[in-house]
Tab-separated table of C-alpha atoms in Angstrom:
chain	number	residue	atom	x	y	z
A	1	MET	CA	87.037	54.936	142.761
A	2	LEU	CA	90.562	56.200	142.264
A	3	SER	CA	93.371	55.813	144.750
A	4	ASP	CA	94.891	58.604	146.849
A	5	ASN	CA	97.824	58.786	144.440
A	6	VAL	CA	95.538	60.192	141.714
A	7	TYR	CA	94.769	63.285	143.765
A	8	ARG	CA	97.541	65.856	143.920
A	9	GLU	CA	97.348	69.314	145.464
A	10	LYS	CA	98.666	72.026	143.161
A	11	LYS	CA	101.904	73.393	144.534
A	12	MET	CA	104.456	75.707	143.013
A	13	PRO	CA	107.914	74.176	142.486
A	14	GLY	CA	110.220	75.234	145.301
A	15	ALA	CA	107.402	76.701	147.386
A	16	MET	CA	109.528	76.803	150.539
A	17	SER	CA	112.334	78.557	148.662
A	18	TYR	CA	109.886	81.100	147.308
A	19	ILE	CA	108.459	81.747	150.762
A	20	TRP	CA	111.975	82.277	152.127
A	21	GLN	CA	112.741	84.753	149.332
A	22	ARG	CA	109.611	86.703	150.185
A	23	LEU	CA	110.449	86.621	153.878
A	24	HIS	CA	114.055	87.641	153.280
A	25	LYS	CA	112.941	90.795	151.450
A	26	ASP	CA	110.790	91.853	154.406
A	27	ILE	CA	113.096	93.852	156.700
A	28	LEU	CA	110.738	93.883	159.671
A	29	ALA	CA	110.142	90.140	159.368
A	30	MET	CA	113.890	89.460	159.347
A	31	VAL	CA	114.308	91.656	162.421
A	32	GLY	CA	111.653	89.537	164.092
A	33	LEU	CA	113.273	86.285	162.897
A	34	TYR	CA	116.756	87.138	164.140
A	35	GLY	CA	115.332	88.560	167.357
A	36	VAL	CA	113.365	85.383	168.080
A	37	LEU	CA	116.423	83.248	167.273
A	38	MET	CA	118.445	85.370	169.678
A	39	LEU	CA	115.844	84.821	172.397
A	40	ILE	CA	116.003	81.070	171.800
A	41	VAL	CA	119.802	81.198	172.141
A	42	LEU	CA	119.414	83.097	175.408
A	43	CYS	CA	116.980	80.458	176.651
A	44	LEU	CA	119.579	77.767	176.007
A	45	PHE	CA	122.800	79.554	176.916
A	46	GLY	CA	121.752	82.614	178.925
A	47	GLU	CA	123.379	81.283	182.091
A	48	LEU	CA	126.702	80.831	180.273
A	49	ILE	CA	126.560	84.271	178.653
A	50	ALA	CA	125.687	86.120	181.865
A	51	PRO	CA	128.700	87.893	183.398
A	52	TYR	CA	127.767	86.913	186.981
A	53	GLN	CA	125.903	84.175	188.802
A	54	LEU	CA	122.148	84.477	189.001
A	55	ASP	CA	121.951	85.288	192.746
A	56	GLN	CA	125.437	86.654	193.295
A	57	GLN	CA	125.215	89.721	195.569
A	58	PHE	CA	127.693	92.571	195.715
A	59	LEU	CA	127.614	94.357	199.044
A	60	GLY	CA	127.901	98.111	198.745
A	61	TYR	CA	126.679	98.077	195.131
A	62	GLN	CA	122.947	98.061	195.737
A	63	LEU	CA	120.707	100.043	193.362
A	64	LEU	CA	123.493	101.094	191.025
A	65	PRO	CA	122.161	102.762	187.857
A	66	PRO	CA	123.255	101.524	184.399
A	67	SER	CA	126.891	102.066	183.471
A	68	TRP	CA	126.167	104.972	181.112
A	69	SER	CA	124.725	106.964	184.036
A	70	ARG	CA	126.942	109.370	185.914
A	71	HIS	CA	126.723	107.230	189.061
A	72	GLY	CA	126.972	103.906	187.222
A	73	ASP	CA	129.773	101.355	187.293
A	74	VAL	CA	131.259	99.717	184.196
A	75	SER	CA	131.247	96.376	186.026
A	76	PHE	CA	127.407	96.392	185.988
A	77	PHE	CA	126.245	97.394	182.524
A	78	LEU	CA	122.537	97.577	183.360
A	79	GLY	CA	122.989	98.359	187.047
A	80	THR	CA	121.983	96.362	190.112
A	81	ASP	CA	118.842	95.731	192.132
A	82	ASP	CA	118.119	96.404	195.802
A	83	LEU	CA	120.078	93.257	196.820
A	84	GLY	CA	123.146	94.154	194.787
A	85	ARG	CA	122.506	91.586	192.041
A	86	ASP	CA	123.548	92.305	188.479
A	87	LEU	CA	120.437	93.085	186.412
A	88	LEU	CA	122.010	92.097	183.099
A	89	SER	CA	122.763	88.605	184.433
A	90	ARG	CA	119.243	88.226	185.772
A	91	LEU	CA	117.649	89.426	182.536
A	92	LEU	CA	119.738	86.973	180.496
A	93	ASN	CA	118.785	84.132	182.818
A	94	GLY	CA	115.167	85.258	182.756
A	95	ALA	CA	114.749	84.507	179.041
A	96	ALA	CA	114.254	80.788	179.784
A	97	PRO	CA	111.443	81.033	182.394
A	98	THR	CA	109.661	83.721	180.389
A	99	PHE	CA	110.126	83.291	176.652
A	100	GLY	CA	111.280	79.674	176.798
A	101	ALA	CA	108.361	78.605	178.951
A	102	ALA	CA	105.931	80.501	176.724
A	103	LEU	CA	107.395	78.853	173.612
A	104	LEU	CA	107.036	75.354	175.082
A	105	VAL	CA	103.483	76.043	176.178
A	106	THR	CA	102.532	77.426	172.770
A	107	LEU	CA	104.110	74.484	170.926
A	108	ALA	CA	102.184	72.028	173.126
A	109	ALA	CA	98.939	73.969	172.616
A	110	ALA	CA	99.547	74.192	168.864
A	111	LEU	CA	100.148	70.461	168.489
A	112	CYS	CA	97.142	69.464	170.582
A	113	GLY	CA	94.972	72.236	169.168
A	114	THR	CA	95.792	71.390	165.541
A	115	LEU	CA	95.065	67.696	166.057
A	116	LEU	CA	91.805	68.320	167.943
A	117	GLY	CA	90.788	71.085	165.523
A	118	LEU	CA	91.321	68.855	162.493
A	119	LEU	CA	89.332	66.036	164.103
A	120	ALA	CA	86.571	68.448	165.115
A	121	GLY	CA	86.511	70.096	161.684
A	122	VAL	CA	85.748	66.851	159.870
A	123	SER	CA	82.981	65.929	162.344
A	124	HIS	CA	79.343	66.613	161.537
A	125	GLY	CA	75.923	66.705	163.108
A	126	LEU	CA	75.238	66.874	166.845
A	127	ARG	CA	78.834	66.216	167.851
A	128	SER	CA	80.096	69.137	165.777
A	129	ALA	CA	77.415	71.504	167.096
A	130	ALA	CA	78.016	70.500	170.732
A	131	LEU	CA	81.769	71.004	170.376
A	132	ASN	CA	81.255	74.385	168.753
A	133	HIS	CA	79.049	75.603	171.628
A	134	LEU	CA	81.495	74.240	174.203
A	135	LEU	CA	84.388	76.088	172.606
A	136	ASP	CA	82.365	79.308	172.406
A	137	THR	CA	81.621	78.995	176.150
A	138	LEU	CA	85.294	78.458	177.028
A	139	LEU	CA	86.351	81.380	174.817
A	140	ALA	CA	84.020	83.672	176.740
A	141	ILE	CA	86.392	83.332	179.730
A	142	PRO	CA	89.499	85.565	179.393
A	143	SER	CA	92.656	83.467	179.135
A	144	LEU	CA	94.421	85.255	181.986
A	145	LEU	CA	91.400	84.850	184.283
A	146	LEU	CA	91.233	81.130	183.502
A	147	ALA	CA	94.966	80.828	184.171
A	148	ILE	CA	94.619	82.648	187.509
A	149	ILE	CA	91.797	80.290	188.569
A	150	VAL	CA	93.861	77.204	187.706
A	151	VAL	CA	97.006	78.507	189.422
A	152	ALA	CA	95.033	79.525	192.503
A	153	PHE	CA	93.792	75.945	192.730
A	154	LEU	CA	97.133	74.224	192.036
A	155	GLY	CA	99.443	76.665	193.818
A	156	PRO	CA	101.878	79.374	192.661
A	157	ARG	CA	104.681	77.745	190.653
A	158	LEU	CA	106.067	78.244	187.159
A	159	GLU	CA	105.100	74.695	186.140
A	160	HIS	CA	101.534	75.276	187.313
A	161	ALA	CA	101.431	78.602	185.467
A	162	MET	CA	102.588	76.875	182.272
A	163	PHE	CA	99.875	74.228	182.619
A	164	ALA	CA	97.249	76.904	183.292
A	165	ILE	CA	98.264	78.920	180.231
A	166	TRP	CA	98.219	75.748	178.101
A	167	LEU	CA	94.652	75.132	179.223
A	168	ALA	CA	93.781	78.732	178.433
A	169	LEU	CA	95.333	78.680	174.950
A	170	LEU	CA	93.996	75.287	173.869
A	171	PRO	CA	90.292	76.193	173.350
A	172	ARG	CA	91.177	79.225	171.246
A	173	MET	CA	93.576	77.192	169.143
A	174	VAL	CA	91.044	74.375	168.648
A	175	HIS	CA	88.272	76.828	167.795
A	176	THR	CA	90.359	78.615	165.158
A	177	ILE	CA	91.472	75.399	163.466
A	178	TYR	CA	87.969	73.941	163.722
A	179	ARG	CA	86.332	76.916	162.009
A	180	THR	CA	89.037	77.102	159.326
A	181	VAL	CA	88.885	73.379	158.509
A	182	HIS	CA	85.094	73.410	158.547
A	183	ASP	CA	85.042	76.251	155.991
A	184	GLU	CA	87.831	74.716	153.904
A	185	LEU	CA	85.985	71.398	153.531
A	186	GLU	CA	83.221	73.213	151.661
A	187	LYS	CA	85.553	74.353	148.877
A	188	GLU	CA	85.599	72.845	145.398
A	189	TYR	CA	89.039	71.259	145.503
A	190	VAL	CA	88.012	69.136	148.509
A	191	ILE	CA	84.829	68.044	146.784
A	192	ALA	CA	86.826	67.162	143.672
A	193	ALA	CA	89.307	65.182	145.762
A	194	ARG	CA	86.490	63.193	147.353
A	195	LEU	CA	85.022	62.423	143.949
A	196	ASP	CA	88.464	61.167	142.854
A	197	GLY	CA	88.449	58.747	145.789
A	198	ALA	CA	90.874	60.518	148.138
A	199	SER	CA	90.539	59.568	151.790
A	200	THR	CA	89.865	62.088	154.527
A	201	ALA	CA	93.357	61.636	155.976
A	202	TYR	CA	94.949	62.257	152.583
A	203	ILE	CA	92.876	65.388	152.028
A	204	LEU	CA	93.769	66.726	155.476
A	205	TRP	CA	97.489	66.178	155.016
A	206	ASN	CA	97.949	67.144	151.367
A	207	GLY	CA	95.117	69.618	150.881
A	208	LEU	CA	93.956	71.291	154.054
A	209	LEU	CA	97.196	71.737	155.974
A	210	PRO	CA	99.044	73.589	153.174
A	211	ASN	CA	96.042	75.835	152.607
A	212	ILE	CA	95.477	76.718	156.252
A	213	ALA	CA	99.205	77.344	156.907
A	214	PRO	CA	98.759	81.155	157.080
A	215	VAL	CA	96.043	80.701	159.713
A	216	LEU	CA	98.273	78.308	161.688
A	217	VAL	CA	101.182	80.753	161.604
A	218	THR	CA	99.017	83.674	162.673
A	219	GLU	CA	97.385	81.724	165.492
A	220	PHE	CA	100.709	80.355	166.729
A	221	THR	CA	102.449	83.735	166.906
A	222	ARG	CA	99.393	85.366	168.474
A	223	SER	CA	99.222	82.591	171.058
A	224	LEU	CA	102.962	82.908	171.735
A	225	SER	CA	102.547	86.620	172.396
A	226	MET	CA	99.644	85.897	174.739
A	227	ALA	CA	101.658	83.196	176.523
A	228	ILE	CA	104.587	85.561	177.112
A	229	MET	CA	102.330	88.221	178.577
A	230	ASP	CA	100.322	85.738	180.656
A	231	ILE	CA	103.441	84.140	182.161
A	232	ALA	CA	104.789	87.593	182.952
A	233	ALA	CA	101.417	88.668	184.383
A	234	LEU	CA	101.214	85.612	186.642
A	235	GLY	CA	104.781	86.238	187.789
A	236	PHE	CA	103.934	89.874	188.434
A	237	LEU	CA	100.985	88.767	190.587
A	238	ASN	CA	103.224	86.287	192.432
A	239	LEU	CA	101.196	83.381	191.040
A	240	GLY	CA	103.818	82.097	188.633
A	241	ALA	CA	107.580	81.853	189.041
A	242	GLN	CA	108.613	82.610	192.600
A	243	MET	CA	111.521	84.741	193.686
A	244	PRO	CA	114.484	84.539	193.418
A	245	SER	CA	113.545	83.370	189.895
A	246	PRO	CA	114.716	85.849	187.239
A	247	GLU	CA	111.416	85.525	185.330
A	248	TRP	CA	110.799	88.972	183.901
A	249	GLY	CA	107.272	89.410	185.248
A	250	SER	CA	108.399	88.334	188.692
A	251	MET	CA	111.313	90.790	188.535
A	252	LEU	CA	108.912	93.537	187.501
A	253	GLY	CA	106.563	92.879	190.398
A	254	ASP	CA	109.373	92.571	192.926
A	255	SER	CA	110.916	95.904	191.943
A	256	LEU	CA	107.679	97.870	191.475
A	257	GLU	CA	108.052	99.569	194.869
A	258	LEU	CA	111.427	100.893	193.678
A	259	LEU	CA	109.915	102.750	190.722
A	260	TYR	CA	110.813	106.215	192.041
A	261	VAL	CA	114.116	105.167	193.630
A	262	ALA	CA	115.521	102.894	190.914
A	263	PRO	CA	113.314	103.178	187.815
A	264	TRP	CA	115.728	101.129	185.705
A	265	SER	CA	114.997	98.045	187.818
A	266	VAL	CA	111.339	98.302	186.712
A	267	MET	CA	111.797	99.473	183.138
A	268	LEU	CA	114.373	96.858	182.105
A	269	PRO	CA	112.247	93.719	182.674
A	270	GLY	CA	109.226	95.557	181.286
A	271	ALA	CA	111.205	96.436	178.160
A	272	ALA	CA	112.343	92.806	177.828
A	273	ILE	CA	108.705	91.635	177.840
A	274	MET	CA	107.639	94.327	175.378
A	275	ILE	CA	110.517	93.634	172.958
A	276	SER	CA	109.893	89.873	173.045
A	277	VAL	CA	106.231	90.320	172.154
A	278	LEU	CA	107.120	92.838	169.433
A	279	LEU	CA	109.667	90.491	167.843
A	280	VAL	CA	107.196	87.597	167.832
A	281	ASN	CA	104.520	89.760	166.189
A	282	LEU	CA	106.944	91.063	163.564
A	283	LEU	CA	107.955	87.529	162.654
A	284	GLY	CA	104.358	86.296	162.625
A	285	ASP	CA	103.165	89.120	160.345
A	286	GLY	CA	106.090	88.551	157.984
A	287	LEU	CA	105.485	84.805	157.782
A	288	TYR	CA	101.800	85.371	157.133
A	289	ARG	CA	102.553	87.760	154.259
A	290	ALA	CA	105.183	85.428	152.788
A	291	ILE	CA	103.002	82.306	152.967
A	292	SER	CA	99.876	84.079	151.751
A	293	THR	CA	101.747	85.521	148.781
A	294	GLY	CA	103.391	82.168	148.105
A	295	ASP	CA	99.968	80.482	147.920
A	296	GLU	CA	98.562	82.875	145.371
């Protein structure tokens, strides 16, 4: 039997550089990349960038329209809400409890899901079949419904909403990795590696992971989009972040009754959610194309 050092996965020299070149030529992917980086910066420094304090109220300036409107004020670029709070400041501060929380939840689900999926993918027999049926059962429950059930049991808080969404994302992540690994293990290069004496751990790290990278990228970005919408949905239903939190879904639900009086107070947080999901999907599609092309 040969050692693990004999087995080497075929890789193009400078694969990461080639992937970056492919990504850099994709205009939509770069828009998504820079947009996601900007959202991460807002998560970290949104409070410092905001022109006013989060809950600072300005008496006599309630429900001001954006500054480009005829009745707007240049001091409040995106207008104010019904309590006289600057909407731009609240939207900037809301990036952390919406996008930042979704990113943390998705990273945690991706790490746990990849590990469990790899372990499940290399299992066989009754254990593999039982796990597959269990995952199929969990996937039959909509993620948002499962999150609502968990939050209703634990109580309405952002931390509880994050935990609930992690629980909702994990089965889907595990199932995707499990099915991909299970199919990949049947391919010829894995069989050849086993005949050369490569261990299962070596095959997983040097063979499977590089080849399932497009699937991982796609699943991660899709899960991130779902996490953003689920956190916003729970906030909208008053089951997630609680007011006066600037979480975008919570802002949307709180200002819904003002739709006909101050439509900007509803449209702005809704647009922030929509743009965040769009940027994540643009980046995910671009990465998938770049990695898939790089593997050919």
